Amino acid sequence: MPVLCRGRHPLHLRKSTGYQRLRTVQDKTRPLRNAIGERRKPRPGGRPGWLRVDSVHQGDLDGIKGLYLINAVDEVTQFQFVCAVERISERFLLPILEHLIQAFPFTIHGFHSDNGSEYINHRVAKLLNKLHVEEFTKSRSRQSNDNALAESKNGSVLRKHLGYSHIPGRFAQRVNDFTLTVLSPYLNFHRPCFFPEEYLDAKGRLRKRYRYEAMMTPYDKLKSLPEASQFLRPAIRFADLDAQAHQFSDNEAARRLNTARDKLFRTINKALIPVA
């Protein structure tokens, strides 16, 4: 039987410096996580200015990178602007995002995207802070409807008008000129959209229905909001927007869109044909 030191209880030995040096486990300092963006669904409260943003890739072919389309849609009015970038990097994306946010006729209060690193980073957060965008949110896990508006527009607008074919990145400027000067004005002033009407079903659950009577263009939806002029940017007036909306009829705007799109793709296809 081991002999213990006189006057020392075995439990007292654990307080000794030698024992604590050998046996004590210390928790290391954990780095503080600075989350970028709040993980939740935006809550615009019926006010315009809360954007849903997503990107669409036009594919790669034989090692040649395709361009990316940046799609920004306002949740309440469905005002929409589309831009094209050669790469999905900060060098190309940040100037386009700034241009997109400033292109909307009303003040932007919120920016929502999925969890892609092209949007969820400190550079984009700094840009939004510079442009006084109050809310920066991102989609939640296993909540596919959080960014459903932008994703549905990817199919019904971008894929419909620009297709699925590979478009090399070097044509980003040409595509960008088309989307900003022709496609986006057509979408906002001449293309009607469905807008949901909320109602309670027999079980008291909130449901949405889409009626043909409620179809209107994004611009008409903006004007239909109560006291709509308060949402406009300081330098924007409805008189100027009316002049832009009435510059062409709906049919004439559609013809201009088809003509400009055909010209764009003829130019791209001609440049891709190898010289014999």
PDB file of C-alpha atoms in Angstrom:
ATOM      1  CA  MET A   1       0.000   0.000   0.000  1.00  0.00           C
ATOM      2  CA  PRO A   2       1.508   3.350  -1.016  1.00  0.00           C
ATOM      3  CA  VAL A   3       2.457   5.721   1.722  1.00  0.00           C
ATOM      4  CA  LEU A   4       0.822   9.148   1.544  1.00  0.00           C
ATOM      5  CA  CYS A   5       2.432  12.306   2.705  1.00  0.00           C
ATOM      6  CA  ARG A   6       1.457  13.201   6.242  1.00  0.00           C
ATOM      7  CA  GLY A   7      -1.253  15.845   6.359  1.00  0.00           C
ATOM      8  CA  ARG A   8      -2.063  15.598   2.633  1.00  0.00           C
ATOM      9  CA  HIS A   9      -5.411  14.156   1.551  1.00  0.00           C
ATOM     10  CA  PRO A  10      -5.410  12.545  -1.964  1.00  0.00           C
ATOM     11  CA  LEU A  11      -7.963  15.123  -3.181  1.00  0.00           C
ATOM     12  CA  HIS A  12      -5.652  17.929  -2.119  1.00  0.00           C
ATOM     13  CA  LEU A  13      -2.966  16.618  -4.446  1.00  0.00           C
ATOM     14  CA  ARG A  14      -5.098  17.600  -7.446  1.00  0.00           C
ATOM     15  CA  LYS A  15      -4.621  21.226  -6.525  1.00  0.00           C
ATOM     16  CA  SER A  16      -0.869  20.986  -6.861  1.00  0.00           C
ATOM     17  CA  THR A  17       0.859  22.754  -9.744  1.00  0.00           C
ATOM     18  CA  GLY A  18       2.412  19.572 -11.093  1.00  0.00           C
ATOM     19  CA  TYR A  19      -0.899  17.699 -11.235  1.00  0.00           C
ATOM     20  CA  GLN A  20      -2.788  20.542 -12.921  1.00  0.00           C
ATOM     21  CA  ARG A  21      -0.041  21.004 -15.514  1.00  0.00           C
ATOM     22  CA  LEU A  22      -0.390  17.361 -16.546  1.00  0.00           C
ATOM     23  CA  ARG A  23      -4.133  16.804 -16.230  1.00  0.00           C
ATOM     24  CA  THR A  24      -5.964  20.091 -16.749  1.00  0.00           C
ATOM     25  CA  VAL A  25      -7.714  20.515 -20.120  1.00  0.00           C
ATOM     26  CA  GLN A  26      -8.199  24.103 -21.245  1.00  0.00           C
ATOM     27  CA  ASP A  27     -10.648  25.245 -23.890  1.00  0.00           C
ATOM     28  CA  LYS A  28      -8.957  27.162 -26.665  1.00  0.00           C
ATOM     29  CA  THR A  29     -10.264  30.544 -27.708  1.00  0.00           C
ATOM     30  CA  ARG A  30     -12.755  30.107 -30.497  1.00  0.00           C
ATOM     31  CA  PRO A  31     -12.811  32.673 -33.301  1.00  0.00           C
ATOM     32  CA  LEU A  32     -15.869  34.908 -33.465  1.00  0.00           C
ATOM     33  CA  ARG A  33     -18.014  34.176 -36.503  1.00  0.00           C
ATOM     34  CA  ASN A  34     -19.144  37.325 -38.268  1.00  0.00           C
ATOM     35  CA  ALA A  35     -22.130  36.136 -40.285  1.00  0.00           C
ATOM     36  CA  ILE A  36     -22.720  37.881 -43.620  1.00  0.00           C
ATOM     37  CA  GLY A  37     -26.397  38.375 -44.312  1.00  0.00           C
ATOM     38  CA  GLU A  38     -29.337  37.292 -42.207  1.00  0.00           C
ATOM     39  CA  ARG A  39     -30.751  33.849 -42.927  1.00  0.00           C
ATOM     40  CA  ARG A  40     -34.468  34.543 -43.301  1.00  0.00           C
ATOM     41  CA  LYS A  41     -37.188  35.367 -45.777  1.00  0.00           C
ATOM     42  CA  PRO A  42     -37.593  39.081 -46.643  1.00  0.00           C
ATOM     43  CA  ARG A  43     -40.640  40.870 -45.264  1.00  0.00           C
ATOM     44  CA  PRO A  44     -41.387  43.852 -47.552  1.00  0.00           C
ATOM     45  CA  GLY A  45     -44.810  44.568 -46.062  1.00  0.00           C
ATOM     46  CA  GLY A  46     -46.329  45.503 -49.424  1.00  0.00           C
ATOM     47  CA  ARG A  47     -43.645  48.104 -50.170  1.00  0.00           C
ATOM     48  CA  PRO A  48     -41.409  48.002 -53.271  1.00  0.00           C
ATOM     49  CA  GLY A  49     -37.647  47.877 -52.915  1.00  0.00           C
ATOM     50  CA  TRP A  50     -36.918  44.329 -51.758  1.00  0.00           C
ATOM     51  CA  LEU A  51     -34.900  42.587 -54.461  1.00  0.00           C
ATOM     52  CA  ARG A  52     -34.554  38.878 -55.165  1.00  0.00           C
ATOM     53  CA  VAL A  53     -31.302  38.221 -57.016  1.00  0.00           C
ATOM     54  CA  ASP A  54     -30.070  35.109 -58.803  1.00  0.00           C
ATOM     55  CA  SER A  55     -27.607  34.210 -61.555  1.00  0.00           C
ATOM     56  CA  VAL A  56     -27.895  31.977 -64.624  1.00  0.00           C
ATOM     57  CA  HIS A  57     -24.935  30.431 -66.421  1.00  0.00           C
ATOM     58  CA  GLN A  58     -24.992  30.088 -70.195  1.00  0.00           C
ATOM     59  CA  GLY A  59     -22.792  26.993 -70.050  1.00  0.00           C
ATOM     60  CA  ASP A  60     -19.233  26.067 -70.998  1.00  0.00           C
ATOM     61  CA  LEU A  61     -18.203  24.539 -74.316  1.00  0.00           C
ATOM     62  CA  ASP A  62     -14.836  23.020 -75.231  1.00  0.00           C
ATOM     63  CA  GLY A  63     -13.136  24.759 -72.343  1.00  0.00           C
ATOM     64  CA  ILE A  64     -14.598  28.171 -73.213  1.00  0.00           C
ATOM     65  CA  LYS A  65     -16.412  29.785 -70.303  1.00  0.00           C
ATOM     66  CA  GLY A  66     -19.927  31.030 -70.911  1.00  0.00           C
ATOM     67  CA  LEU A  67     -21.258  34.329 -69.635  1.00  0.00           C
ATOM     68  CA  TYR A  68     -23.504  34.749 -66.592  1.00  0.00           C
ATOM     69  CA  LEU A  69     -26.855  36.524 -66.479  1.00  0.00           C
ATOM     70  CA  ILE A  70     -27.669  38.436 -63.289  1.00  0.00           C
ATOM     71  CA  ASN A  71     -31.402  38.578 -62.611  1.00  0.00           C
ATOM     72  CA  ALA A  72     -32.808  41.081 -60.088  1.00  0.00           C
ATOM     73  CA  VAL A  73     -36.566  41.147 -59.379  1.00  0.00           C
ATOM     74  CA  ASP A  74     -38.535  43.305 -56.966  1.00  0.00           C
ATOM     75  CA  GLU A  75     -40.824  41.131 -54.863  1.00  0.00           C
ATOM     76  CA  VAL A  76     -43.843  43.444 -54.699  1.00  0.00           C
ATOM     77  CA  THR A  77     -44.006  45.010 -58.183  1.00  0.00           C
ATOM     78  CA  GLN A  78     -41.982  42.378 -60.128  1.00  0.00           C
ATOM     79  CA  PHE A  79     -39.901  45.185 -61.633  1.00  0.00           C
ATOM     80  CA  GLN A  80     -36.980  43.355 -63.198  1.00  0.00           C
ATOM     81  CA  PHE A  81     -33.552  44.178 -64.586  1.00  0.00           C
ATOM     82  CA  VAL A  82     -31.205  41.717 -66.267  1.00  0.00           C
ATOM     83  CA  CYS A  83     -27.473  42.155 -66.839  1.00  0.00           C
ATOM     84  CA  ALA A  84     -24.688  39.991 -68.236  1.00  0.00           C
ATOM     85  CA  VAL A  85     -21.150  39.516 -66.917  1.00  0.00           C
ATOM     86  CA  GLU A  86     -18.176  37.719 -68.394  1.00  0.00           C
ATOM     87  CA  ARG A  87     -17.260  36.018 -65.107  1.00  0.00           C
ATOM     88  CA  ILE A  88     -18.988  35.597 -61.769  1.00  0.00           C
ATOM     89  CA  SER A  89     -16.074  37.178 -59.900  1.00  0.00           C
ATOM     90  CA  GLU A  90     -15.929  40.382 -57.847  1.00  0.00           C
ATOM     91  CA  ARG A  91     -14.168  42.266 -60.627  1.00  0.00           C
ATOM     92  CA  PHE A  92     -17.140  41.860 -62.971  1.00  0.00           C
ATOM     93  CA  LEU A  93     -20.005  41.389 -60.519  1.00  0.00           C
ATOM     94  CA  LEU A  94     -19.679  44.383 -58.185  1.00  0.00           C
ATOM     95  CA  PRO A  95     -20.034  47.126 -60.865  1.00  0.00           C
ATOM     96  CA  ILE A  96     -23.032  45.321 -62.354  1.00  0.00           C
ATOM     97  CA  LEU A  97     -24.745  44.938 -58.976  1.00  0.00           C
ATOM     98  CA  GLU A  98     -24.295  48.640 -58.289  1.00  0.00           C
ATOM     99  CA  HIS A  99     -25.735  49.495 -61.698  1.00  0.00           C
ATOM    100  CA  LEU A 100     -28.685  47.131 -61.176  1.00  0.00           C
ATOM    101  CA  ILE A 101     -29.612  48.575 -57.793  1.00  0.00           C
ATOM    102  CA  GLN A 102     -29.484  52.130 -59.134  1.00  0.00           C
ATOM    103  CA  ALA A 103     -31.521  51.209 -62.235  1.00  0.00           C
ATOM    104  CA  PHE A 104     -34.749  50.663 -60.282  1.00  0.00           C
ATOM    105  CA  PRO A 105     -36.993  53.746 -60.157  1.00  0.00           C
ATOM    106  CA  PHE A 106     -37.722  53.274 -56.447  1.00  0.00           C
ATOM    107  CA  THR A 107     -35.466  53.141 -53.404  1.00  0.00           C
ATOM    108  CA  ILE A 108     -33.986  49.713 -52.651  1.00  0.00           C
ATOM    109  CA  HIS A 109     -34.295  48.574 -49.038  1.00  0.00           C
ATOM    110  CA  GLY A 110     -33.457  44.864 -49.179  1.00  0.00           C
ATOM    111  CA  PHE A 111     -31.219  42.450 -51.086  1.00  0.00           C
ATOM    112  CA  HIS A 112     -31.920  38.696 -50.988  1.00  0.00           C
ATOM    113  CA  SER A 113     -29.994  35.887 -52.681  1.00  0.00           C
ATOM    114  CA  ASP A 114     -29.196  32.235 -52.234  1.00  0.00           C
ATOM    115  CA  ASN A 115     -26.113  31.128 -50.304  1.00  0.00           C
ATOM    116  CA  GLY A 116     -23.681  31.342 -53.231  1.00  0.00           C
ATOM    117  CA  SER A 117     -20.306  32.849 -52.418  1.00  0.00           C
ATOM    118  CA  GLU A 118     -20.614  35.267 -55.357  1.00  0.00           C
ATOM    119  CA  TYR A 119     -23.186  37.222 -53.309  1.00  0.00           C
ATOM    120  CA  ILE A 120     -22.487  36.257 -49.693  1.00  0.00           C
ATOM    121  CA  ASN A 121     -19.135  37.958 -49.134  1.00  0.00           C
ATOM    122  CA  HIS A 122     -17.745  41.073 -47.472  1.00  0.00           C
ATOM    123  CA  ARG A 123     -17.303  42.976 -50.761  1.00  0.00           C
ATOM    124  CA  VAL A 124     -21.005  42.727 -51.618  1.00  0.00           C
ATOM    125  CA  ALA A 125     -21.963  43.581 -48.020  1.00  0.00           C
ATOM    126  CA  LYS A 126     -19.755  46.677 -48.204  1.00  0.00           C
ATOM    127  CA  LEU A 127     -21.348  47.689 -51.524  1.00  0.00           C
ATOM    128  CA  LEU A 128     -24.870  47.339 -50.104  1.00  0.00           C
ATOM    129  CA  ASN A 129     -23.885  49.414 -47.099  1.00  0.00           C
ATOM    130  CA  LYS A 130     -22.473  52.087 -49.416  1.00  0.00           C
ATOM    131  CA  LEU A 131     -25.763  52.177 -51.371  1.00  0.00           C
ATOM    132  CA  HIS A 132     -27.770  52.389 -48.113  1.00  0.00           C
ATOM    133  CA  VAL A 133     -29.490  49.030 -48.614  1.00  0.00           C
ATOM    134  CA  GLU A 134     -30.850  48.297 -45.165  1.00  0.00           C
ATOM    135  CA  GLU A 135     -31.390  44.516 -45.255  1.00  0.00           C
ATOM    136  CA  PHE A 136     -29.109  41.791 -46.589  1.00  0.00           C
ATOM    137  CA  THR A 137     -30.779  38.380 -46.353  1.00  0.00           C
ATOM    138  CA  LYS A 138     -30.070  34.910 -47.703  1.00  0.00           C
ATOM    139  CA  SER A 139     -32.122  31.768 -48.221  1.00  0.00           C
ATOM    140  CA  ARG A 140     -32.708  29.341 -45.375  1.00  0.00           C
ATOM    141  CA  SER A 141     -31.788  25.672 -45.457  1.00  0.00           C
ATOM    142  CA  ARG A 142     -34.493  23.402 -46.880  1.00  0.00           C
ATOM    143  CA  GLN A 143     -36.713  26.400 -47.704  1.00  0.00           C
ATOM    144  CA  SER A 144     -36.823  26.313 -51.499  1.00  0.00           C
ATOM    145  CA  ASN A 145     -39.449  29.063 -51.736  1.00  0.00           C
ATOM    146  CA  ASP A 146     -37.240  31.755 -50.211  1.00  0.00           C
ATOM    147  CA  ASN A 147     -35.864  32.779 -53.617  1.00  0.00           C
ATOM    148  CA  ALA A 148     -38.586  31.222 -55.758  1.00  0.00           C
ATOM    149  CA  LEU A 149     -39.556  34.480 -57.481  1.00  0.00           C
ATOM    150  CA  ALA A 150     -36.115  35.030 -59.021  1.00  0.00           C
ATOM    151  CA  GLU A 151     -35.768  31.348 -59.904  1.00  0.00           C
ATOM    152  CA  SER A 152     -39.145  31.274 -61.648  1.00  0.00           C
ATOM    153  CA  LYS A 153     -38.162  34.373 -63.645  1.00  0.00           C
ATOM    154  CA  ASN A 154     -34.982  32.571 -64.684  1.00  0.00           C
ATOM    155  CA  GLY A 155     -37.119  30.116 -66.615  1.00  0.00           C
ATOM    156  CA  SER A 156     -40.042  32.251 -67.759  1.00  0.00           C
ATOM    157  CA  VAL A 157     -37.929  35.226 -68.873  1.00  0.00           C
ATOM    158  CA  LEU A 158     -34.207  34.536 -69.202  1.00  0.00           C
ATOM    159  CA  ARG A 159     -34.392  31.058 -70.694  1.00  0.00           C
ATOM    160  CA  LYS A 160     -37.320  32.037 -72.889  1.00  0.00           C
ATOM    161  CA  HIS A 161     -35.609  35.049 -74.453  1.00  0.00           C
ATOM    162  CA  LEU A 162     -31.933  34.017 -74.283  1.00  0.00           C
ATOM    163  CA  GLY A 163     -32.229  30.232 -74.381  1.00  0.00           C
ATOM    164  CA  TYR A 164     -29.989  27.516 -73.000  1.00  0.00           C
ATOM    165  CA  SER A 165     -27.261  27.622 -75.648  1.00  0.00           C
ATOM    166  CA  HIS A 166     -23.658  28.402 -74.851  1.00  0.00           C
ATOM    167  CA  ILE A 167     -22.776  32.095 -75.163  1.00  0.00           C
ATOM    168  CA  PRO A 168     -19.038  32.808 -74.724  1.00  0.00           C
ATOM    169  CA  GLY A 169     -18.089  35.271 -72.021  1.00  0.00           C
ATOM    170  CA  ARG A 170     -16.505  37.695 -74.475  1.00  0.00           C
ATOM    171  CA  PHE A 171     -20.001  38.615 -75.727  1.00  0.00           C
ATOM    172  CA  ALA A 172     -21.110  39.803 -72.286  1.00  0.00           C
ATOM    173  CA  GLN A 173     -21.086  43.482 -73.266  1.00  0.00           C
ATOM    174  CA  ARG A 174     -23.255  42.890 -76.349  1.00  0.00           C
ATOM    175  CA  VAL A 175     -25.740  40.819 -74.343  1.00  0.00           C
ATOM    176  CA  ASN A 176     -25.692  43.416 -71.576  1.00  0.00           C
ATOM    177  CA  ASP A 177     -26.583  46.185 -74.039  1.00  0.00           C
ATOM    178  CA  PHE A 178     -29.540  44.098 -75.236  1.00  0.00           C
ATOM    179  CA  THR A 179     -30.851  43.216 -71.773  1.00  0.00           C
ATOM    180  CA  LEU A 180     -30.613  46.762 -70.394  1.00  0.00           C
ATOM    181  CA  THR A 181     -31.844  48.781 -73.375  1.00  0.00           C
ATOM    182  CA  VAL A 182     -34.429  46.401 -74.877  1.00  0.00           C
ATOM    183  CA  LEU A 183     -35.324  43.398 -72.709  1.00  0.00           C
ATOM    184  CA  SER A 184     -35.657  45.067 -69.296  1.00  0.00           C
ATOM    185  CA  PRO A 185     -37.835  47.998 -70.522  1.00  0.00           C
ATOM    186  CA  TYR A 186     -40.076  45.496 -72.301  1.00  0.00           C
ATOM    187  CA  LEU A 187     -40.466  43.414 -69.126  1.00  0.00           C
ATOM    188  CA  ASN A 188     -41.259  46.399 -66.918  1.00  0.00           C
ATOM    189  CA  PHE A 189     -43.582  48.418 -69.156  1.00  0.00           C
ATOM    190  CA  HIS A 190     -45.161  45.973 -71.625  1.00  0.00           C
ATOM    191  CA  ARG A 191     -45.200  42.396 -70.264  1.00  0.00           C
ATOM    192  CA  PRO A 192     -48.115  41.608 -67.895  1.00  0.00           C
ATOM    193  CA  CYS A 193     -47.452  39.479 -64.808  1.00  0.00           C
ATOM    194  CA  PHE A 194     -49.644  37.512 -62.437  1.00  0.00           C
ATOM    195  CA  PHE A 195     -49.918  38.953 -58.940  1.00  0.00           C
ATOM    196  CA  PRO A 196     -51.169  36.812 -56.044  1.00  0.00           C
ATOM    197  CA  GLU A 197     -54.297  37.491 -54.040  1.00  0.00           C
ATOM    198  CA  GLU A 198     -54.238  36.125 -50.501  1.00  0.00           C
ATOM    199  CA  TYR A 199     -57.298  34.529 -48.887  1.00  0.00           C
ATOM    200  CA  LEU A 200     -58.202  32.187 -46.031  1.00  0.00           C
ATOM    201  CA  ASP A 201     -59.412  28.694 -46.895  1.00  0.00           C
ATOM    202  CA  ALA A 202     -62.020  26.685 -44.962  1.00  0.00           C
ATOM    203  CA  LYS A 203     -59.390  25.586 -42.437  1.00  0.00           C
ATOM    204  CA  GLY A 204     -58.197  29.118 -41.789  1.00  0.00           C
ATOM    205  CA  ARG A 205     -54.919  28.730 -43.680  1.00  0.00           C
ATOM    206  CA  LEU A 206     -53.559  31.571 -45.791  1.00  0.00           C
ATOM    207  CA  ARG A 207     -53.635  30.708 -49.483  1.00  0.00           C
ATOM    208  CA  LYS A 208     -52.736  32.500 -52.714  1.00  0.00           C
ATOM    209  CA  ARG A 209     -54.587  32.544 -56.003  1.00  0.00           C
ATOM    210  CA  TYR A 210     -53.667  34.104 -59.330  1.00  0.00           C
ATOM    211  CA  ARG A 211     -56.535  35.667 -61.253  1.00  0.00           C
ATOM    212  CA  TYR A 212     -56.416  36.934 -64.832  1.00  0.00           C
ATOM    213  CA  GLU A 213     -58.235  40.061 -63.686  1.00  0.00           C
ATOM    214  CA  ALA A 214     -55.248  40.924 -61.488  1.00  0.00           C
ATOM    215  CA  MET A 215     -52.685  40.735 -64.313  1.00  0.00           C
ATOM    216  CA  MET A 216     -50.781  43.947 -64.997  1.00  0.00           C
ATOM    217  CA  THR A 217     -47.334  45.163 -65.943  1.00  0.00           C
ATOM    218  CA  PRO A 218     -44.795  45.835 -63.179  1.00  0.00           C
ATOM    219  CA  TYR A 219     -45.084  49.559 -63.872  1.00  0.00           C
ATOM    220  CA  ASP A 220     -48.877  49.479 -63.531  1.00  0.00           C
ATOM    221  CA  LYS A 221     -48.465  47.551 -60.283  1.00  0.00           C
ATOM    222  CA  LEU A 222     -46.094  50.227 -58.990  1.00  0.00           C
ATOM    223  CA  LYS A 223     -48.564  53.000 -59.829  1.00  0.00           C
ATOM    224  CA  SER A 224     -51.428  51.083 -58.186  1.00  0.00           C
ATOM    225  CA  LEU A 225     -49.757  51.121 -54.761  1.00  0.00           C
ATOM    226  CA  PRO A 226     -51.169  53.586 -52.213  1.00  0.00           C
ATOM    227  CA  GLU A 227     -49.217  56.852 -52.329  1.00  0.00           C
ATOM    228  CA  ALA A 228     -46.863  55.325 -54.887  1.00  0.00           C
ATOM    229  CA  SER A 229     -44.898  58.529 -55.452  1.00  0.00           C
ATOM    230  CA  GLN A 230     -43.372  58.289 -51.972  1.00  0.00           C
ATOM    231  CA  PHE A 231     -41.436  55.181 -53.036  1.00  0.00           C
ATOM    232  CA  LEU A 232     -39.694  56.810 -56.025  1.00  0.00           C
ATOM    233  CA  ARG A 233     -36.102  57.956 -55.953  1.00  0.00           C
ATOM    234  CA  PRO A 234     -35.660  61.712 -55.479  1.00  0.00           C
ATOM    235  CA  ALA A 235     -34.824  62.381 -59.143  1.00  0.00           C
ATOM    236  CA  ILE A 236     -37.573  60.135 -60.580  1.00  0.00           C
ATOM    237  CA  ARG A 237     -41.051  61.349 -61.549  1.00  0.00           C
ATOM    238  CA  PHE A 238     -44.049  59.394 -62.791  1.00  0.00           C
ATOM    239  CA  ALA A 239     -44.340  61.797 -65.728  1.00  0.00           C
ATOM    240  CA  ASP A 240     -40.953  60.629 -67.020  1.00  0.00           C
ATOM    241  CA  LEU A 241     -41.851  56.974 -66.452  1.00  0.00           C
ATOM    242  CA  ASP A 242     -45.181  57.470 -68.247  1.00  0.00           C
ATOM    243  CA  ALA A 243     -43.350  58.879 -71.254  1.00  0.00           C
ATOM    244  CA  GLN A 244     -41.111  55.814 -71.330  1.00  0.00           C
ATOM    245  CA  ALA A 245     -44.069  53.453 -70.941  1.00  0.00           C
ATOM    246  CA  HIS A 246     -46.060  55.097 -73.755  1.00  0.00           C
ATOM    247  CA  GLN A 247     -43.147  55.467 -76.150  1.00  0.00           C
ATOM    248  CA  PHE A 248     -44.115  52.182 -77.850  1.00  0.00           C
ATOM    249  CA  SER A 249     -47.259  50.094 -77.873  1.00  0.00           C
ATOM    250  CA  ASP A 250     -47.081  46.594 -76.406  1.00  0.00           C
ATOM    251  CA  ASN A 251     -47.030  44.965 -79.846  1.00  0.00           C
ATOM    252  CA  GLU A 252     -44.407  47.360 -81.171  1.00  0.00           C
ATOM    253  CA  ALA A 253     -42.221  46.781 -78.090  1.00  0.00           C
ATOM    254  CA  ALA A 254     -42.488  43.018 -78.659  1.00  0.00           C
ATOM    255  CA  ARG A 255     -41.459  43.425 -82.310  1.00  0.00           C
ATOM    256  CA  ARG A 256     -38.467  45.562 -81.299  1.00  0.00           C
ATOM    257  CA  LEU A 257     -37.491  42.900 -78.777  1.00  0.00           C
ATOM    258  CA  ASN A 258     -37.618  40.088 -81.336  1.00  0.00           C
ATOM    259  CA  THR A 259     -35.717  42.135 -83.919  1.00  0.00           C
ATOM    260  CA  ALA A 260     -32.969  43.093 -81.462  1.00  0.00           C
ATOM    261  CA  ARG A 261     -32.670  39.525 -80.183  1.00  0.00           C
ATOM    262  CA  ASP A 262     -32.388  38.091 -83.698  1.00  0.00           C
ATOM    263  CA  LYS A 263     -29.709  40.646 -84.531  1.00  0.00           C
ATOM    264  CA  LEU A 264     -27.822  39.799 -81.332  1.00  0.00           C
ATOM    265  CA  PHE A 265     -27.737  36.059 -82.002  1.00  0.00           C
ATOM    266  CA  ARG A 266     -26.843  36.538 -85.672  1.00  0.00           C
ATOM    267  CA  THR A 267     -23.862  38.618 -84.562  1.00  0.00           C
ATOM    268  CA  ILE A 268     -22.800  35.979 -82.017  1.00  0.00           C
ATOM    269  CA  ASN A 269     -23.251  33.053 -84.409  1.00  0.00           C
ATOM    270  CA  LYS A 270     -21.375  34.852 -87.189  1.00  0.00           C
ATOM    271  CA  ALA A 271     -18.444  35.501 -84.863  1.00  0.00           C
ATOM    272  CA  LEU A 272     -18.348  31.838 -83.807  1.00  0.00           C
ATOM    273  CA  ILE A 273     -18.234  30.438 -87.355  1.00  0.00           C
ATOM    274  CA  PRO A 274     -14.590  29.590 -88.159  1.00  0.00           C
ATOM    275  CA  VAL A 275     -13.099  31.296 -91.189  1.00  0.00           C
ATOM    276  CA  ALA A 276     -12.338  28.769 -93.966  1.00  0.00           C
TER     277      ALA A 276
END
